[in-house]
Coordinates of C-alpha atoms in Angstrom, one line a residue:
P1 CA -22.9 98.5 -52.2
R2 CA -23.3 97.1 -49.1
P3 CA -21.4 94.3 -48.0
P4 CA -22.9 90.9 -47.3
T5 CA -24.3 90.2 -44.2
P6 CA -22.3 87.5 -42.3
P7 CA -24.1 84.3 -41.6
R8 CA -25.6 84.2 -38.2
P9 CA -23.9 81.6 -35.7
P10 CA -25.9 78.8 -34.9
A11 CA -27.6 78.2 -31.8
G12 CA -25.5 77.6 -29.2
H13 CA -22.5 78.9 -30.7
P14 CA -20.1 81.2 -28.5
A15 CA -20.4 84.7 -29.4
G16 CA -17.1 86.0 -31.4
A17 CA -16.3 82.5 -32.0
R18 CA -15.3 82.6 -36.2
L19 CA -17.2 80.7 -38.5
A20 CA -15.8 78.5 -41.2
P21 CA -16.2 79.6 -44.8
R22 CA -19.2 77.7 -46.2
P23 CA -17.6 75.6 -49.4
P24 CA -19.0 76.4 -52.7
A25 CA -22.2 74.6 -53.9
D26 CA -20.2 72.5 -56.6
E27 CA -17.7 71.2 -53.8
P28 CA -18.6 68.0 -52.1
T29 CA -19.1 68.3 -48.6
Q30 CA -16.6 66.6 -45.9
R31 CA -17.9 65.5 -42.7
I32 CA -15.7 66.4 -39.9
P33 CA -15.3 63.7 -37.3
D34 CA -17.2 64.2 -34.1
H35 CA -14.1 64.2 -31.7
R36 CA -13.0 67.3 -33.8
V37 CA -16.4 69.0 -33.5
A38 CA -16.9 71.2 -30.3
Q39 CA -19.4 69.4 -28.3
P40 CA -22.1 71.6 -26.7
T41 CA -21.7 72.5 -22.8
R42 CA -23.8 70.3 -20.9
R43 CA -25.5 72.1 -17.8
I44 CA -25.5 70.7 -14.3
G45 CA -29.1 69.0 -13.9
D46 CA -29.7 68.7 -17.7
R47 CA -30.9 65.1 -18.8
T48 CA -31.2 65.9 -22.2
P49 CA -29.5 62.8 -23.9
L50 CA -26.7 63.7 -26.2
S51 CA -26.6 62.7 -29.7
P52 CA -24.7 59.4 -30.4
R53 CA -21.5 59.6 -31.8
T54 CA -20.8 58.8 -35.3
F55 CA -17.6 57.7 -37.1
P56 CA -16.7 58.8 -40.2
P57 CA -16.9 56.8 -43.2
S58 CA -13.9 54.4 -44.2
E59 CA -13.2 56.8 -47.1
A60 CA -13.0 59.8 -45.3
T61 CA -10.3 58.6 -43.0
P62 CA -8.2 55.7 -45.2
R63 CA -6.2 53.1 -43.2
R64 CA -2.6 53.2 -43.5
P65 CA -1.2 50.2 -45.5
P66 CA 0.7 47.8 -43.0
P67 CA 4.4 48.2 -43.1
N68 CA 6.2 45.7 -45.3
R69 CA 7.3 43.3 -42.7
R70 CA 9.2 39.8 -43.3
P71 CA 7.3 36.7 -42.2
P72 CA 9.1 35.3 -39.1
A73 CA 11.5 32.8 -39.8
P74 CA 10.4 29.3 -38.7
A75 CA 11.6 28.2 -35.2
A76 CA 14.7 26.0 -34.9
P77 CA 13.6 22.4 -34.1
Q78 CA 14.0 21.9 -30.3
P79 CA 15.9 18.5 -29.3
P80 CA 13.5 15.9 -27.9
K81 CA 13.2 15.9 -24.1
P82 CA 14.8 12.9 -22.5
P83 CA 12.2 10.6 -20.9
K84 CA 11.4 11.0 -17.5
P85 CA 12.7 8.0 -15.2
P86 CA 9.7 6.0 -14.4
R87 CA 8.7 6.6 -10.7
K88 CA 9.9 3.8 -8.1
R89 CA 7.1 2.1 -6.9
R90 CA 7.6 0.2 -3.5
R91 CA 7.2 -3.3 -4.3
W92 CA 6.4 -4.6 -0.9
G93 CA 6.2 -8.2 -2.0
R94 CA 9.9 -8.3 -3.5
I95 CA 11.1 -6.6 -0.1
I96 CA 9.3 -9.1 1.9
L97 CA 10.4 -12.1 -0.2
T98 CA 14.2 -10.8 -0.3
L99 CA 14.1 -10.4 3.6
L100 CA 12.5 -13.8 3.9
L101 CA 15.4 -15.4 1.8
V102 CA 18.1 -13.5 3.9
A103 CA 16.5 -14.8 7.0
I104 CA 16.5 -18.4 5.5
L105 CA 20.1 -18.2 4.5
L106 CA 21.1 -16.9 7.9
L107 CA 19.5 -19.6 9.6
I108 CA 20.7 -22.2 7.4
G109 CA 24.3 -20.8 7.9
A110 CA 23.5 -20.7 11.9
V111 CA 22.5 -24.5 11.4
V112 CA 25.3 -25.4 9.6
A113 CA 27.8 -23.7 11.9
V114 CA 26.4 -24.9 15.0
G115 CA 26.5 -28.7 13.6
V116 CA 30.0 -28.1 12.3
S117 CA 31.2 -27.2 15.9
T118 CA 28.9 -29.7 17.5
D119 CA 30.5 -32.3 15.5
R120 CA 34.1 -31.2 16.1
A121 CA 33.1 -31.4 20.0
L122 CA 32.1 -35.0 19.9
R123 CA 34.0 -37.5 21.7
H124 CA 34.7 -40.6 19.4
T125 CA 35.7 -44.2 20.8
D126 CA 36.6 -47.4 18.8
A127 CA 33.7 -49.4 19.5
F128 CA 33.6 -52.1 17.0
T129 CA 36.0 -54.9 16.3
D130 CA 36.1 -57.1 13.4
Y131 CA 35.9 -60.7 14.1
P132 CA 35.0 -63.8 12.1
E133 CA 31.5 -64.7 13.4
R134 CA 30.1 -61.0 12.8
P135 CA 26.9 -60.6 11.5
V136 CA 26.4 -59.2 7.9
A137 CA 24.7 -55.6 7.3
G138 CA 21.1 -55.9 7.2
S139 CA 18.6 -53.3 6.0
G140 CA 18.4 -49.8 7.5
T141 CA 20.5 -48.8 10.5
T142 CA 20.8 -50.0 13.7
W143 CA 22.2 -48.0 16.9
L144 CA 23.3 -49.2 20.2
L145 CA 22.5 -46.7 22.9
V146 CA 24.2 -47.0 26.3
G147 CA 23.6 -45.4 29.7
S148 CA 27.1 -46.0 31.5
D149 CA 26.7 -45.8 35.5
S150 CA 30.5 -44.9 35.6
R151 CA 31.5 -42.3 38.2
Q152 CA 35.2 -41.5 37.3
D153 CA 34.3 -38.4 35.6
L154 CA 32.4 -37.2 38.8
T155 CA 33.7 -35.2 41.5
E156 CA 32.7 -36.2 45.2
A157 CA 30.4 -33.0 45.3
Q158 CA 28.6 -34.2 42.0
Q159 CA 28.5 -37.6 43.1
D160 CA 26.4 -36.2 46.4
E161 CA 24.4 -34.0 44.3
L162 CA 23.2 -36.7 41.6
S163 CA 23.1 -39.2 44.5
T164 CA 25.1 -41.7 42.4
G165 CA 27.0 -43.2 45.3
G166 CA 30.9 -43.6 45.3
D167 CA 33.3 -44.8 42.3
I168 CA 32.7 -48.4 41.2
G169 CA 35.7 -48.5 38.9
D170 CA 34.8 -48.7 35.3
G171 CA 31.1 -49.1 36.1
R172 CA 28.6 -51.2 34.3
T173 CA 25.9 -50.2 31.7
D174 CA 22.4 -49.1 33.7
T175 CA 20.9 -48.6 30.1
I176 CA 20.9 -50.7 27.1
L177 CA 19.0 -49.5 24.1
L178 CA 19.0 -51.1 20.4
V179 CA 17.4 -48.5 18.0
H180 CA 16.4 -49.9 14.5
L181 CA 16.1 -46.9 11.7
P182 CA 14.3 -48.6 8.3
A183 CA 15.9 -47.9 5.2
F184 CA 14.8 -44.7 3.3
G185 CA 11.3 -45.4 1.6
S186 CA 10.2 -48.3 3.9
D187 CA 6.9 -47.9 5.8
V188 CA 8.2 -49.8 8.7
P189 CA 8.4 -47.4 12.0
V190 CA 11.3 -46.8 14.0
T191 CA 11.9 -49.4 16.6
L192 CA 13.2 -49.1 20.3
V193 CA 14.2 -52.3 21.9
S194 CA 15.0 -52.4 25.5
I195 CA 17.5 -55.0 26.6
P196 CA 17.4 -55.9 30.3
R197 CA 20.8 -55.1 32.0
D198 CA 20.8 -58.7 33.6
S199 CA 20.1 -60.4 30.5
Y200 CA 22.1 -63.8 30.8
V201 CA 24.0 -64.2 27.8
P202 CA 27.4 -65.4 26.5
I203 CA 30.1 -62.6 26.5
P204 CA 33.2 -63.9 24.3
G205 CA 36.0 -64.8 26.2
Y206 CA 34.2 -64.7 29.9
G207 CA 31.3 -67.2 29.5
R208 CA 27.8 -66.5 30.5
D209 CA 27.1 -63.3 32.6
K210 CA 25.0 -60.5 32.7
I211 CA 24.8 -58.5 29.6
N212 CA 25.8 -55.2 31.4
A213 CA 29.1 -57.1 32.7
A214 CA 30.7 -56.8 29.3
Y215 CA 31.0 -53.0 29.6
S216 CA 33.1 -53.5 32.7
L217 CA 35.0 -56.4 31.4
G218 CA 36.2 -55.1 28.0
G219 CA 34.4 -51.4 27.5
A220 CA 32.6 -50.5 24.4
P221 CA 33.9 -52.9 21.8
L222 CA 33.1 -56.1 24.2
L223 CA 29.7 -54.8 24.8
T224 CA 29.0 -54.2 21.2
Q225 CA 30.3 -57.7 20.1
T226 CA 28.1 -59.5 22.9
V227 CA 25.1 -57.6 21.7
E228 CA 25.9 -58.4 17.8
Q229 CA 26.2 -62.2 19.0
A230 CA 23.3 -62.2 21.1
T231 CA 21.0 -60.4 18.9
G232 CA 22.3 -61.3 15.3
L233 CA 22.2 -57.9 14.2
R234 CA 25.1 -55.9 12.9
M235 CA 25.5 -52.8 14.8
D236 CA 26.3 -49.5 12.6
H237 CA 26.5 -46.8 15.5
Y238 CA 27.3 -46.4 19.0
A239 CA 26.6 -43.8 21.4
E240 CA 27.0 -43.6 25.1
I241 CA 26.1 -41.1 27.9
G242 CA 26.9 -41.0 31.6
F243 CA 25.3 -39.5 34.6
A244 CA 26.7 -36.0 34.6
G245 CA 26.1 -35.8 30.8
F246 CA 22.3 -36.7 31.0
A247 CA 22.0 -34.5 33.8
G248 CA 23.5 -31.5 31.8
V249 CA 21.6 -32.2 28.7
V250 CA 18.1 -32.2 30.6
D251 CA 19.1 -28.9 32.5
A252 CA 20.3 -27.5 29.2
L253 CA 16.8 -28.0 27.9
G254 CA 15.0 -26.4 31.0
G255 CA 13.9 -30.0 32.5
V256 CA 11.6 -32.3 31.0
T257 CA 7.9 -33.1 31.8
M258 CA 7.3 -36.3 33.2
C259 CA 3.9 -37.9 34.7
P260 CA 4.4 -40.7 37.1
V261 CA 1.3 -42.5 37.5
E262 CA 2.2 -43.4 41.0
P263 CA 4.5 -41.7 43.7
I264 CA 8.0 -42.7 43.5
D265 CA 10.2 -42.3 46.7
D266 CA 13.6 -44.1 46.3
P267 CA 16.5 -42.6 48.6
L268 CA 18.9 -44.6 46.8
A269 CA 18.3 -42.6 43.6
G270 CA 17.7 -39.3 45.5
I271 CA 14.2 -38.6 44.6
N272 CA 10.8 -38.4 46.2
L273 CA 8.4 -37.8 43.3
P274 CA 4.5 -37.0 43.5
A275 CA 2.4 -38.7 41.0
G276 CA 1.3 -36.3 38.2
C277 CA 2.7 -34.1 35.5
Q278 CA 5.5 -32.4 36.7
N279 CA 8.9 -30.7 35.1
L280 CA 11.8 -32.7 36.2
S281 CA 15.3 -30.9 36.6
G282 CA 18.6 -33.1 35.7
R283 CA 19.0 -34.6 38.9
D284 CA 15.4 -35.6 39.5
A285 CA 15.5 -37.0 35.9
L286 CA 18.6 -38.9 36.4
G287 CA 17.0 -40.3 39.5
Y288 CA 13.7 -41.2 37.7
V289 CA 15.5 -43.4 34.9
R290 CA 17.6 -45.2 37.6
S291 CA 15.0 -46.0 40.3
R292 CA 13.9 -49.4 40.6
A293 CA 11.6 -48.6 43.7
T294 CA 8.4 -49.7 41.7
P295 CA 6.5 -52.9 41.8
R296 CA 8.0 -54.6 38.9
A297 CA 11.5 -53.1 39.5
D298 CA 14.0 -53.3 36.4
L299 CA 11.0 -53.9 34.0
D300 CA 9.1 -50.4 35.0
R301 CA 12.8 -48.8 34.7
M302 CA 13.2 -49.8 31.2
V303 CA 9.5 -48.2 30.4
H304 CA 10.6 -44.9 32.4
Q305 CA 13.8 -45.0 30.4
R306 CA 11.8 -45.3 27.1
A307 CA 9.0 -42.9 28.1
F308 CA 11.5 -40.4 29.2
L309 CA 13.8 -40.4 26.1
E310 CA 10.8 -39.9 24.2
A311 CA 9.8 -37.0 26.2
M312 CA 13.4 -35.3 26.0
L313 CA 13.7 -35.7 22.5
S314 CA 10.1 -34.2 22.0
R315 CA 11.3 -31.6 24.2
A316 CA 14.4 -30.7 22.0
S317 CA 12.1 -30.6 18.9
E318 CA 9.7 -28.0 20.1
P319 CA 9.9 -24.6 18.4
R320 CA 9.9 -22.6 21.6
T321 CA 12.9 -24.5 22.9
W322 CA 15.1 -22.7 19.9
L323 CA 13.0 -19.2 20.1
N324 CA 15.8 -18.6 22.9
P325 CA 19.0 -17.7 20.9
R326 CA 21.0 -18.9 24.2
N327 CA 19.8 -22.5 23.4
W328 CA 21.6 -22.5 19.7
T329 CA 24.8 -22.8 21.6
T330 CA 23.8 -24.4 25.1
I331 CA 22.2 -27.5 24.2
P332 CA 24.4 -28.7 21.4
Q333 CA 27.4 -28.1 23.4
A334 CA 25.7 -30.0 26.4
A335 CA 24.8 -32.8 24.1
A336 CA 28.4 -32.9 22.5
A337 CA 30.0 -33.0 26.0
A338 CA 27.7 -35.9 27.4
L339 CA 27.9 -38.1 24.1
T340 CA 30.7 -40.5 23.4
V341 CA 30.2 -41.8 19.6
D342 CA 32.0 -44.6 17.6
T343 CA 34.6 -43.2 14.9
D344 CA 32.1 -43.3 12.1
T345 CA 29.3 -41.3 13.6
R346 CA 28.7 -37.8 12.7
V347 CA 26.4 -34.9 14.2
W348 CA 24.0 -35.6 11.1
D349 CA 24.0 -39.1 12.1
L350 CA 22.8 -38.2 15.6
A351 CA 20.3 -35.8 14.0
R352 CA 18.5 -38.6 12.1
L353 CA 18.4 -40.8 15.1
G354 CA 16.8 -38.2 17.2
W355 CA 14.2 -37.1 14.5
G356 CA 13.3 -40.8 14.1
L357 CA 13.0 -41.5 17.9
R358 CA 10.1 -38.7 18.1
R359 CA 7.5 -41.6 17.0
A360 CA 9.0 -44.9 17.6
T361 CA 7.5 -48.2 18.4
A362 CA 9.0 -49.4 21.9
V363 CA 9.2 -53.0 23.0
T364 CA 11.3 -55.2 24.9
V365 CA 13.0 -58.3 24.4
P366 CA 10.9 -61.3 25.0
I367 CA 11.6 -62.7 28.4
G368 CA 11.3 -66.4 29.3
E369 CA 11.8 -66.6 32.8
Y370 CA 13.7 -65.1 36.0
T371 CA 15.9 -67.3 37.5
W372 CA 19.1 -67.6 39.5
A373 CA 22.7 -68.2 38.2
D374 CA 26.4 -68.1 39.1
A375 CA 25.9 -64.1 38.5
G376 CA 22.8 -63.7 40.9
Q377 CA 19.3 -63.4 39.7
V378 CA 19.0 -63.1 35.8
V379 CA 16.7 -62.8 33.0
V380 CA 16.5 -65.5 30.1
W381 CA 15.1 -64.4 27.0
D382 CA 12.2 -66.1 25.1
H383 CA 14.7 -67.4 22.3
Q384 CA 12.4 -67.9 19.6
A385 CA 10.3 -64.7 20.1
A386 CA 13.3 -62.9 20.5
A387 CA 14.9 -64.4 17.3
D388 CA 11.8 -63.5 15.3
L389 CA 11.9 -60.0 16.4
F390 CA 15.7 -59.4 15.6
D391 CA 15.2 -61.2 12.4
A392 CA 12.1 -58.8 11.3
L393 CA 14.6 -56.0 12.2
A394 CA 17.1 -57.1 10.0
A395 CA 14.9 -57.6 6.8
D396 CA 12.9 -54.3 7.7
Q397 CA 9.7 -56.2 8.5
P398 CA 6.8 -55.4 10.8
L399 CA 7.2 -56.7 14.3
P400 CA 6.1 -60.2 14.6
Q401 CA 3.0 -61.0 16.8
S402 CA 5.0 -63.6 18.4
A403 CA 7.3 -60.7 19.8
L404 CA 4.3 -58.7 20.8
D405 CA 2.5 -61.3 22.5
A406 CA 5.6 -62.1 24.7
Q407 CA 5.8 -58.4 26.2
P408 CA 6.4 -58.3 29.7

């Protein structure tokens, strides 16, 4: 018998390739995965689409069971992270406030240091004496301010420069001012009273004479006693300034502005000032407050003295004066060198005096008449109006109308 004819290879099968044996009819057919079946060769330019790839059923290629792995151990708890420090913010308000407080403390320290230094530099004198008829203390505080015309502390060159003339011994008082500071809480203004230097009054132990003679006869103690007995007011503080000291304070302030209504030409005082506002140096300021080359002579001089004192204190209280650091030492030193005060006066007393004089009511002792006496031409007070004035000051009362009406 003939051997069985081998099956014909399918189309596209390469010649000579062995065919897999056909399985028996009763055996299930197992499909070979596409990736193991040889794919037909594709010619260049052949655009025939290939048959989509098919994947074997899941039962044909069973998946391997996953390896027996242990579940991962739980992670150890991490320690809590430290909180981040809060971010520093620039608090400009606090910085500015701190700098302001530091500046205030430095300013207070500088003021205290200058005050202590000035207080130590003040010259003191025994200006008061106790005597049986001395007036009792009244309300407020009363000062006696004196401008001495003594040349003892001046050299010849200074006398020529300031036009003060030669040495005349102990000298007299060119200026006598009485200042009353009301008690704290009083609504009465500060009062500045000019006492004419030619006032004809009793001088204890010497009879009647011009009031400025008391200084040359017994110095500050006799002058304060004379003023107390003539006014009935008890003096609480005393301050004296000389020619050189006055000019030094004015120069330390950088000059003082005054506005004469009329020109003043006084060779004896060494000044020739035009009318109008001008800045006076120490030399010119001294001549201005000393000059009597005006129509009313001594009365005009008292007005000039009060006006200049107010202008000088106003200049000293201006902020621009103290913006220059150099003035923090030069002005207090000049003031301390110029002043002579009683033993109980301290620098804070002077500060209160200067502050009160910025806005003071200025008057002159009421004058009754000008006459002649053994001492020469003298001024006689209006005794009733003067008594009303001094009684009002002692009681911290407003100025009486009688004193205001009697102003020269």
